[in-house]
Amino acid sequence: ETGVTQTPRHLVMGMTNKKSLKCEQHLGHNAMYWYKQSAKKPLELMFVYSLEERVENNSVPSRFSPECPNSSHLFLHLHTLQPEDSALYLCASSQDYPPHTEAFFGQGTRLTVV
Amino acid sequence: AQSVTQLGSHVSVSEGALVLLRCNYSSSVPPYLFWYVQYPNQGLQLLLKYTSAATLVKGINGFEAEFKKSETSFHLTKPSAHMSDAAEYFCALSSNTGNQFYFGTGTSLTVIP
C-alpha cells in the first residue's frame, strides 16, 4: 500500500466519547501534519511532527491530543469534543521539515460531534 | 511573512472554455508553490508544483501554471474545461525558511454543461 491512509473515513461521536483518528504513511517521509477543514473556513494547521517530535502546536484546545509513536504513524486522540469540532480532519506528510516539497494528503476523516 | 491569496472564491466556466484560477503570493524568500485539487469529502491531491526550475509548470489532467516573480503570481489554467474538473482548488506555498505550508482559502470551480 502506498500514500497516506486515514481511518476511519467517517466518525460520529457524542460529546462525552473518547475516540482516536489514525494516519499512516508509506512514503518514508519525516514530517506529518494534522489539519482541520471546516465548511467555509480556510484549512487550519493543528499539529506538525518532524522525526516523531512535535514542532508546531497552533493553539489547539487540549481536547485534541496528538501522538506520533514512529515516523509512519500519527494519531489524533479526541475527548469531550464540542459540536463546533465537527469537520473534515486531514492528515498529510512531507519528505522533510521545514517542507521543501509537496505535502501528500490522506482522504480525511469526516467527524460529526452530536 | 508568507501568505497566499486566491482571488475569487467561486468561478464558473462553460464546458470547453478556458479555466483560469488566480493565485498571488507573498514571500521574502524564493517560494515553492503548489496547486491542489479537492473533490467532496476527499483529501487534497497535488496538481502541479513549482520548485525553482522551469517557470511554466505542467501538471496532471491538462492543467498548467506559470510562475511570474514580477507579478508574484502563480495562476492555474486549463485550455478546455471538462465536467470532471468541478472541484475545490487550493494554492499553497512553502519555502526553505518557512515552518509550514501556507494555503489559500480555495476556489470552487463549477463547470456548466
Coordinates of N, CA and C in Angstrom, one line a residue:
Chain A
E1 N 0.8 -1.2 0.0 CA 0.0 0.0 0.0 C 0.9 1.2 0.0
T2 N 0.5 2.2 -0.8 CA 1.3 3.5 -0.8 C 0.5 4.6 -0.4
G3 N 1.2 5.8 -0.2 CA 0.4 7.0 0.1 C 0.1 7.2 1.6
V4 N -0.9 8.0 1.8 CA -1.3 8.4 3.2 C -2.7 7.8 3.4
T5 N -2.8 7.0 4.4 CA -4.1 6.4 4.7 C -4.6 6.8 6.1
Q6 N -5.9 7.2 6.1 CA -6.6 7.7 7.3 C -7.7 6.8 7.6
T7 N -7.9 6.5 8.9 CA -9.0 5.7 9.4 C -9.5 6.2 10.7
P8 N -10.8 6.2 10.9 CA -11.9 5.8 10.0 C -12.1 6.9 8.9
R9 N -12.9 6.7 7.9 CA -13.3 7.7 7.0 C -14.4 8.6 7.5
H10 N -15.2 8.0 8.3 CA -16.4 8.7 8.9 C -16.5 8.4 10.4
L11 N -16.8 9.3 11.2 CA -16.9 9.1 12.7 C -18.0 10.0 13.2
V12 N -18.9 9.4 13.9 CA -19.9 10.2 14.7 C -19.7 9.9 16.1
M13 N -19.5 10.9 16.9 CA -19.3 10.7 18.4 C -20.0 11.7 19.2
G14 N -20.4 11.2 20.4 CA -21.1 12.1 21.3 C -20.0 13.0 22.1
M15 N -20.5 14.0 22.7 CA -19.6 14.9 23.3 C -18.8 14.3 24.5
T16 N -19.3 13.2 25.0 CA -18.6 12.6 26.2 C -17.7 11.5 25.8
N17 N -17.7 11.1 24.5 CA -16.9 10.0 24.0 C -15.5 10.3 23.9
K18 N -14.7 9.2 23.8 CA -13.3 9.3 23.5 C -13.0 8.5 22.3
K19 N -12.4 9.0 21.3 CA -12.1 8.3 20.1 C -10.7 8.8 19.6
S20 N -10.2 8.0 18.6 CA -8.9 8.3 18.0 C -9.0 8.3 16.5
L21 N -8.3 9.2 15.8 CA -8.1 9.1 14.4 C -6.7 8.6 14.1
K22 N -6.6 7.8 13.1 CA -5.3 7.2 12.8 C -4.9 7.6 11.4
C23 N -3.6 7.9 11.3 CA -3.0 8.2 10.0 C -1.7 7.4 9.8
E24 N -1.5 6.8 8.6 CA -0.3 6.0 8.3 C 0.2 6.4 7.0
Q25 N 1.5 6.7 6.9 CA 2.1 7.0 5.6 C 3.2 6.0 5.2
H26 N 3.1 5.6 4.0 CA 4.1 4.6 3.4 C 5.0 5.2 2.5
L27 N 5.4 6.4 2.7 CA 6.2 7.2 1.7 C 7.6 7.4 2.3
G28 N 7.9 7.0 3.5 CA 9.2 7.2 4.1 C 9.5 8.7 4.4
H29 N 8.4 9.4 4.6 CA 8.5 10.9 4.9 C 8.9 11.1 6.4
N30 N 9.5 12.2 6.6 CA 9.9 12.5 8.0 C 9.0 13.5 8.8
A31 N 8.1 14.1 8.1 CA 7.2 15.0 8.7 C 5.7 14.6 8.5
M32 N 4.9 14.8 9.5 CA 3.5 14.6 9.4 C 2.7 15.7 10.0
Y33 N 1.5 15.9 9.5 CA 0.7 17.1 9.8 C -0.8 16.6 10.1
W34 N -1.4 17.4 11.0 CA -2.9 17.3 11.1 C -3.5 18.7 10.8
Y35 N -4.5 18.6 9.9 CA -5.2 19.8 9.5 C -6.7 19.6 9.8
K36 N -7.4 20.8 10.1 CA -8.8 20.8 10.3 C -9.4 21.6 9.2
Q37 N -10.4 21.0 8.5 CA -11.1 21.7 7.4 C -12.6 21.8 7.7
S38 N -13.0 23.0 8.1 CA -14.4 23.3 8.4 C -15.0 24.0 7.2
A39 N -16.3 23.8 7.1 CA -17.1 24.5 5.9 C -16.9 26.0 6.0
K40 N -16.6 26.5 4.8 CA -16.4 28.0 4.6 C -15.3 28.6 5.4
K41 N -14.3 27.8 5.8 CA -13.2 28.3 6.6 C -11.9 27.8 5.9
P42 N -10.8 28.5 6.0 CA -9.5 28.1 5.5 C -9.0 26.8 6.2
L43 N -8.2 26.1 5.5 CA -7.5 25.0 6.1 C -6.7 25.4 7.3
E44 N -6.9 24.7 8.5 CA -6.2 25.1 9.7 C -5.2 24.1 10.1
L45 N -4.0 24.5 10.2 CA -2.9 23.6 10.7 C -3.1 23.4 12.2
M46 N -3.1 22.2 12.6 CA -3.2 21.9 14.0 C -1.9 21.5 14.6
F47 N -1.3 20.5 14.1 CA 0.0 20.0 14.7 C 0.9 19.5 13.5
V48 N 2.2 19.6 13.9 CA 3.3 19.2 13.0 C 4.2 18.3 13.8
Y49 N 4.6 17.2 13.2 CA 5.6 16.3 13.8 C 6.7 16.2 12.8
S50 N 7.9 16.3 13.3 CA 9.1 16.0 12.5 C 10.0 15.0 13.2
L51 N 10.3 13.9 12.5 CA 11.1 12.8 13.2 C 10.5 12.5 14.5
E52 N 9.2 12.4 14.6 CA 8.4 12.0 15.8 C 8.4 13.0 16.9
E53 N 8.9 14.2 16.7 CA 8.9 15.2 17.7 C 7.9 16.3 17.2
R54 N 7.1 16.8 18.2 CA 6.1 17.8 17.8 C 6.8 19.1 17.7
V55 N 6.7 19.8 16.5 CA 7.4 21.0 16.2 C 6.4 22.2 16.1
E56 N 5.1 21.9 15.9 CA 4.1 23.0 15.8 C 2.9 22.6 16.6
N57 N 2.3 23.5 17.3 CA 1.1 23.3 18.0 C 0.3 24.6 17.9
N58 N -0.6 24.7 17.0 CA -1.2 26.0 16.7 C -2.4 26.3 17.6
S59 N -2.1 26.5 18.9 CA -3.2 26.9 19.8 C -4.4 26.0 19.7
V60 N -4.2 24.8 19.7 CA -5.3 23.8 19.6 C -5.8 23.5 21.0
P61 N -7.1 23.4 21.2 CA -7.6 23.1 22.5 C -7.1 21.7 23.0
S62 N -7.0 21.6 24.3 CA -6.4 20.3 24.8 C -7.3 19.1 24.7
R63 N -8.6 19.3 24.2 CA -9.4 18.1 23.9 C -8.9 17.4 22.7
F64 N -8.0 18.0 22.0 CA -7.3 17.3 20.9 C -5.9 17.0 21.3
S65 N -5.5 15.7 21.3 CA -4.2 15.3 21.7 C -3.5 14.4 20.7
P66 N -2.4 14.9 20.1 CA -1.8 14.1 19.1 C -0.8 13.2 19.6
E67 N -0.4 12.2 18.8 CA 0.6 11.2 19.2 C 1.3 10.7 18.0
C68 N 2.6 10.6 18.0 CA 3.4 10.1 16.9 C 4.4 9.1 17.4
P69 N 3.9 7.8 17.4 CA 4.8 6.8 18.0 C 6.0 6.5 17.1
N70 N 5.9 6.7 15.8 CA 7.0 6.5 14.9 C 6.8 7.3 13.7
S71 N 7.7 7.4 12.8 CA 7.7 8.3 11.7 C 6.6 7.9 10.7
S72 N 6.0 6.7 10.8 CA 5.0 6.3 9.8 C 3.5 6.5 10.3
H73 N 3.4 6.7 11.6 CA 2.1 6.7 12.2 C 1.8 8.0 13.0
L74 N 0.6 8.5 12.9 CA 0.2 9.7 13.6 C -1.3 9.5 14.1
F75 N -1.5 9.8 15.3 CA -2.8 9.7 15.9 C -3.3 11.1 16.3
L76 N -4.6 11.2 16.4 CA -5.3 12.3 17.0 C -6.3 11.8 17.9
H77 N -6.0 12.0 19.2 CA -7.0 11.5 20.3 C -8.0 12.6 20.6
L78 N -9.2 12.2 20.7 CA -10.3 13.1 20.8 C -11.1 12.8 22.1
H79 N -11.4 13.9 22.9 CA -12.2 13.6 24.1 C -13.0 14.9 24.4
T80 N -14.2 14.7 24.9 CA -15.1 15.8 25.3 C -15.2 16.9 24.2
L81 N -15.4 16.5 23.0 CA -15.5 17.4 21.9 C -16.8 18.2 21.9
Q82 N -16.7 19.3 21.2 CA -17.9 20.2 21.0 C -18.5 20.1 19.6
P83 N -19.7 20.4 19.4 CA -20.3 20.4 18.1 C -19.5 21.2 17.0
E84 N -18.9 22.3 17.5 CA -18.1 23.1 16.5 C -16.8 22.4 16.1
D85 N -16.5 21.2 16.7 CA -15.3 20.5 16.3 C -15.7 19.6 15.1
S86 N -16.9 19.5 14.7 CA -17.3 18.7 13.5 C -16.6 19.3 12.3
A87 N -15.9 18.5 11.5 CA -15.1 19.0 10.4 C -14.5 17.8 9.7
L88 N -13.8 18.1 8.6 CA -13.0 17.1 7.9 C -11.6 17.2 8.5
Y89 N -11.0 16.1 9.0 CA -9.7 16.2 9.6 C -8.8 15.5 8.6
L90 N -7.8 16.2 8.2 CA -6.8 15.7 7.1 C -5.5 15.5 7.7
C91 N -4.9 14.4 7.4 CA -3.5 14.1 7.7 C -2.7 14.3 6.4
A92 N -1.5 14.8 6.6 CA -0.6 14.9 5.5 C 0.9 14.6 5.9
S93 N 1.7 14.3 4.9 CA 3.1 14.1 5.2 C 4.0 14.8 4.1
S94 N 5.2 15.1 4.5 CA 6.1 15.7 3.6 C 7.5 15.0 3.8
Q95 N 8.4 15.1 2.8 CA 9.7 14.4 2.9 C 10.4 15.0 4.1
D96 N 10.5 16.3 4.2 CA 11.3 16.9 5.3 C 10.5 18.0 6.0
Y97 N 11.1 18.5 7.0 CA 10.6 19.7 7.7 C 11.8 20.6 8.1
P98 N 11.7 21.9 7.7 CA 10.6 22.6 7.0 C 10.4 22.0 5.6
P99 N 9.2 22.1 5.2 CA 8.8 21.4 3.9 C 9.4 22.1 2.7
H100 N 10.2 21.4 1.9 CA 10.7 21.9 0.6 C 10.0 21.4 -0.6
T101 N 9.3 20.3 -0.3 CA 8.5 19.7 -1.4 C 7.0 19.5 -1.0
E102 N 6.3 19.0 -1.9 CA 4.8 18.9 -1.6 C 4.4 18.1 -0.5
A103 N 3.2 18.4 0.1 CA 2.6 17.6 1.1 C 1.7 16.5 0.4
F104 N 1.7 15.3 0.9 CA 0.8 14.3 0.4 C -0.3 14.1 1.5
F105 N -1.6 14.2 1.0 CA -2.7 14.1 1.9 C -3.4 12.8 1.9
G106 N -4.0 12.4 3.1 CA -4.9 11.3 3.2 C -6.3 11.7 2.7
Q107 N -7.2 10.8 2.7 CA -8.6 11.0 2.3 C -9.4 11.8 3.3
G108 N -8.9 11.9 4.5 CA -9.6 12.6 5.5 C -10.6 11.7 6.4
T109 N -10.9 12.2 7.6 CA -11.9 11.6 8.4 C -13.0 12.7 8.6
R110 N -14.2 12.4 8.2 CA -15.3 13.3 8.4 C -15.9 13.0 9.8
L111 N -15.7 14.0 10.7 CA -16.1 13.9 12.1 C -17.3 14.7 12.3
T112 N -18.3 14.0 13.0 CA -19.5 14.7 13.4 C -19.7 14.5 14.9
V113 N -19.8 15.6 15.6 CA -20.0 15.6 17.0 C -21.4 15.9 17.3
V114 N -22.1 15.0 18.0 CA -23.5 15.2 18.3 C -23.7 15.3 19.8
Chain B
A1 N 6.9 37.7 6.3 CA 5.7 36.9 6.4 C 5.4 36.2 5.0
Q2 N 4.8 35.1 5.1 CA 4.5 34.4 3.9 C 2.9 34.2 3.8
S3 N 2.4 34.3 2.7 CA 0.9 34.1 2.5 C 0.6 33.9 1.1
V4 N -0.6 33.4 0.9 CA -1.2 33.1 -0.4 C -2.6 33.7 -0.5
T5 N -2.9 34.3 -1.6 CA -4.2 34.9 -1.8 C -4.8 34.3 -3.1
Q6 N -6.0 33.7 -3.0 CA -6.7 33.3 -4.1 C -7.8 34.2 -4.4
L7 N -7.8 34.8 -5.6 CA -8.8 35.8 -5.9 C -10.0 35.1 -6.5
G8 N -11.2 35.3 -5.9 CA -12.4 34.6 -6.4 C -12.6 33.3 -5.7
S9 N -13.6 33.3 -4.8 CA -13.9 32.0 -4.1 C -14.7 31.1 -4.9
H10 N -15.4 31.6 -5.9 CA -16.2 30.8 -6.8 C -15.9 31.2 -8.3
V11 N -15.7 30.3 -9.1 CA -15.5 30.5 -10.6 C -16.4 29.6 -11.3
S12 N -17.1 30.1 -12.3 CA -17.9 29.2 -13.2 C -17.5 29.4 -14.6
V13 N -17.4 28.3 -15.3 CA -17.0 28.3 -16.7 C -17.9 27.3 -17.4
S14 N -18.0 27.5 -18.7 CA -18.8 26.6 -19.5 C -17.8 25.4 -19.9
E15 N -18.4 24.3 -20.1 CA -17.6 23.1 -20.6 C -17.0 23.5 -21.9
G16 N -15.7 23.2 -22.0 CA -14.9 23.6 -23.2 C -14.2 24.9 -23.1
A17 N -14.6 25.7 -22.2 CA -14.0 27.1 -22.1 C -12.7 27.0 -21.3
L18 N -11.9 28.1 -21.4 CA -10.7 28.3 -20.6 C -11.0 28.4 -19.1
V19 N -10.1 27.7 -18.3 CA -10.2 27.8 -16.9 C -9.0 28.6 -16.5
L20 N -9.3 29.6 -15.6 CA -8.2 30.5 -15.1 C -8.5 30.7 -13.6
L21 N -7.7 30.1 -12.7 CA -7.8 30.3 -11.3 C -6.6 31.1 -10.8
R22 N -6.9 32.2 -10.1 CA -5.8 33.1 -9.7 C -5.2 32.8 -8.3
C23 N -3.9 33.0 -8.3 CA -3.2 32.8 -7.0 C -2.1 33.9 -7.0
N24 N -2.0 34.7 -5.9 CA -0.9 35.6 -5.7 C -0.3 35.2 -4.4
Y25 N 1.0 35.4 -4.3 CA 1.7 35.0 -3.1 C 2.5 36.2 -2.5
S26 N 2.9 36.0 -1.3 CA 3.8 37.0 -0.6 C 4.9 36.2 0.1
S27 N 6.2 36.4 -0.3 CA 7.3 35.7 0.4 C 8.5 36.5 0.2
S28 N 9.3 36.7 1.2 CA 10.6 37.4 1.2 C 11.7 36.5 0.7
V29 N 11.5 35.3 0.6 CA 12.5 34.3 0.1 C 11.9 33.6 -1.1
P30 N 12.7 32.9 -1.9 CA 12.1 32.2 -3.1 C 11.1 31.1 -2.6
P31 N 10.0 31.1 -3.2 CA 8.9 30.2 -2.7 C 8.9 28.9 -3.5
Y32 N 8.3 27.9 -2.9 CA 7.9 26.7 -3.6 C 6.4 26.9 -3.6
L33 N 5.8 26.6 -4.8 CA 4.4 26.9 -5.0 C 3.7 25.6 -5.5
F34 N 2.4 25.4 -5.1 CA 1.7 24.2 -5.4 C 0.3 24.5 -5.7
W35 N -0.3 23.7 -6.5 CA -1.8 23.7 -6.7 C -2.3 22.3 -6.4
Y36 N -3.4 22.3 -5.6 CA -4.0 21.1 -5.2 C -5.5 21.1 -5.6
V37 N -6.1 20.0 -5.8 CA -7.5 19.8 -6.1 C -8.1 19.0 -5.1
Q38 N -9.4 19.3 -4.7 CA -10.1 18.5 -3.7 C -11.5 18.3 -4.2
Y39 N -11.9 17.0 -4.2 CA -13.2 16.7 -4.5 C -14.0 16.5 -3.2
P40 N -15.3 16.5 -3.2 CA -16.1 16.5 -2.0 C -15.7 15.3 -1.1
N41 N -15.5 15.6 0.2 CA -15.2 14.6 1.2 C -13.9 13.7 0.8
Q42 N -13.0 14.4 0.1 CA -11.7 13.7 -0.2 C -10.6 14.6 0.3
G43 N -9.4 14.0 0.3 CA -8.2 14.8 0.6 C -7.8 15.7 -0.5
L44 N -6.7 16.4 -0.3 CA -6.1 17.2 -1.4 C -5.2 16.4 -2.2
Q45 N -5.3 16.6 -3.5 CA -4.4 15.9 -4.5 C -3.6 16.9 -5.2
L46 N -2.3 16.7 -5.3 CA -1.4 17.6 -6.0 C -1.7 17.6 -7.5
L47 N -1.9 18.8 -8.0 CA -2.0 19.0 -9.5 C -0.6 19.3 -10.1
L48 N 0.1 20.2 -9.5 CA 1.4 20.6 -10.0 C 2.2 21.4 -9.0
K49 N 3.5 21.5 -9.2 CA 4.3 22.2 -8.3 C 5.4 23.0 -9.0
Y50 N 5.8 24.1 -8.4 CA 6.9 24.9 -8.8 C 8.0 24.9 -7.7
T51 N 9.2 24.5 -8.1 CA 10.3 24.4 -7.1 C 11.6 25.0 -7.7
S52 N 11.4 26.1 -8.4 CA 12.5 27.0 -8.9 C 13.2 26.4 -10.1
A53 N 12.6 25.5 -10.8 CA 13.1 25.1 -12.1 C 12.4 25.9 -13.2
A54 N 11.7 25.2 -14.2 CA 11.0 25.9 -15.2 C 9.9 26.7 -14.7
T55 N 9.7 27.9 -15.2 CA 8.6 28.8 -14.7 C 7.2 28.4 -15.2
L56 N 7.1 27.7 -16.3 CA 5.9 27.1 -16.8 C 5.8 25.7 -16.3
V57 N 4.9 25.4 -15.5 CA 4.8 24.0 -14.9 C 3.6 23.3 -15.5
K58 N 3.8 22.1 -15.9 CA 2.6 21.3 -16.4 C 2.3 20.3 -15.4
G59 N 1.0 20.1 -15.2 CA 0.5 19.1 -14.2 C -0.4 18.1 -14.8
I60 N -1.1 17.4 -13.9 CA -2.0 16.4 -14.3 C -3.3 16.9 -14.8
N61 N -4.0 16.1 -15.5 CA -5.4 16.5 -16.1 C -5.4 17.7 -17.0
G62 N -4.3 18.0 -17.6 CA -4.2 19.1 -18.6 C -4.0 20.5 -18.0
F63 N -3.8 20.6 -16.7 CA -3.6 21.8 -16.0 C -2.1 22.3 -16.1
E64 N -1.9 23.6 -16.1 CA -0.6 24.2 -16.1 C -0.6 25.5 -15.3
A65 N 0.5 25.9 -14.8 CA 0.6 27.2 -14.1 C 1.9 27.8 -14.5
E66 N 1.9 29.1 -14.4 CA 3.2 29.9 -14.7 C 3.6 30.7 -13.5
F67 N 4.8 30.6 -13.1 CA 5.4 31.4 -12.0 C 5.9 32.7 -12.6
K68 N 5.3 33.8 -12.1 CA 5.7 35.1 -12.5 C 6.2 35.9 -11.3
K69 N 7.5 36.0 -11.2 CA 8.1 36.6 -10.0 C 7.7 38.1 -9.9
S70 N 7.7 38.8 -11.1 CA 7.4 40.2 -11.2 C 6.0 40.5 -10.7
E71 N 5.1 39.6 -10.9 CA 3.7 39.8 -10.5 C 3.3 39.0 -9.3
T72 N 4.3 38.3 -8.7 CA 4.1 37.5 -7.5 C 2.8 36.6 -7.7
S73 N 2.8 36.0 -8.9 CA 1.6 35.2 -9.2 C 1.9 33.8 -9.6
F74 N 0.9 32.9 -9.5 CA 1.1 31.5 -9.9 C -0.3 31.0 -10.3
H75 N -0.8 31.6 -11.4 CA -2.2 31.3 -11.8 C -2.3 29.9 -12.5
L76 N -3.4 29.3 -12.2 CA -3.6 27.9 -12.8 C -4.6 28.0 -14.0
T77 N -4.2 27.3 -15.1 CA -5.0 27.4 -16.3 C -5.2 26.0 -16.9
K78 N -6.3 25.9 -17.7 CA -6.5 24.7 -18.4 C -7.3 25.2 -19.7
P79 N -6.8 24.8 -20.9 CA -7.4 25.4 -22.1 C -8.9 25.1 -22.3
S80 N -9.3 23.9 -21.8 CA -10.7 23.5 -22.1 C -11.3 22.7 -20.9
A81 N -12.3 23.3 -20.3 CA -12.8 22.7 -19.0 C -13.7 21.5 -19.4
H82 N -13.5 20.5 -18.4 CA -14.3 19.3 -18.5 C -15.2 19.2 -17.3
M83 N -16.3 18.5 -17.4 CA -17.2 18.4 -16.3 C -16.5 17.9 -15.0
S84 N -15.6 17.0 -15.3 CA -14.9 16.3 -14.1 C -13.9 17.3 -13.4
D85 N -13.7 18.5 -14.0 CA -12.9 19.5 -13.3 C -13.6 20.2 -12.2
A86 N -14.9 20.1 -12.1 CA -15.6 20.7 -11.0 C -15.1 20.2 -9.6
A87 N -14.6 21.1 -8.8 CA -13.9 20.8 -7.6 C -13.5 22.0 -6.9
E88 N -12.8 21.9 -5.7 CA -12.2 23.0 -5.0 C -10.7 22.9 -5.3
Y89 N -10.2 24.1 -5.5 CA -8.7 24.2 -5.9 C -8.0 25.1 -4.8
F90 N -6.9 24.6 -4.4 CA -6.1 25.3 -3.4 C -4.7 25.6 -3.9
C91 N -4.3 26.8 -3.7 CA -2.9 27.2 -4.0 C -2.2 27.2 -2.6
A92 N -0.9 26.8 -2.7 CA -0.1 26.7 -1.4 C 1.3 27.1 -1.6
L93 N 2.0 27.5 -0.5 CA 3.3 27.9 -0.6 C 4.1 27.4 0.5
S94 N 5.4 27.1 0.3 CA 6.3 26.8 1.3 C 7.7 27.4 0.9
S95 N 8.7 27.3 1.8 CA 10.0 27.8 1.5 C 11.0 27.2 2.4
N96 N 12.3 27.5 2.1 CA 13.4 27.0 2.9 C 13.4 27.5 4.3
T97 N 12.8 28.7 4.5 CA 12.9 29.3 5.8 C 11.5 29.2 6.6
G98 N 10.5 28.9 5.8 CA 9.2 28.8 6.5 C 9.1 27.5 7.3
N99 N 8.1 27.4 8.2 CA 7.9 26.3 9.1 C 6.6 25.5 8.8
Q100 N 6.0 25.8 7.7 CA 4.7 25.1 7.4 C 4.4 25.4 5.9
F101 N 3.3 24.8 5.5 CA 2.7 25.2 4.2 C 1.6 26.3 4.5
Y102 N 1.6 27.2 3.6 CA 0.6 28.3 3.6 C -0.4 28.1 2.5
F103 N -1.7 27.9 2.9 CA -2.7 27.6 1.9 C -3.6 28.8 1.7
G104 N -4.1 28.9 0.4 CA -5.1 29.9 0.1 C -6.4 29.4 0.6
T105 N -7.4 30.2 0.5 CA -8.8 29.9 1.0 C -9.6 29.1 0.1
G106 N -9.0 28.8 -1.1 CA -9.7 27.9 -2.0 C -10.6 28.6 -3.0
T107 N -10.7 28.0 -4.2 CA -11.6 28.5 -5.3 C -12.4 27.3 -5.7
S108 N -13.7 27.5 -5.6 CA -14.7 26.4 -6.0 C -15.0 26.6 -7.5
L109 N -14.6 25.6 -8.3 CA -14.8 25.7 -9.8 C -16.1 24.9 -10.1
T110 N -17.0 25.6 -10.8 CA -18.2 25.0 -11.4 C -18.1 25.0 -12.9
V111 N -18.4 23.8 -13.5 CA -18.4 23.7 -14.9 C -19.8 23.5 -15.4
I112 N -20.2 24.4 -16.3 CA -21.6 24.4 -16.8 C -21.7 23.7 -18.1
P113 N -22.6 22.7 -18.2 CA -22.7 21.9 -19.4 C -23.2 22.8 -20.6

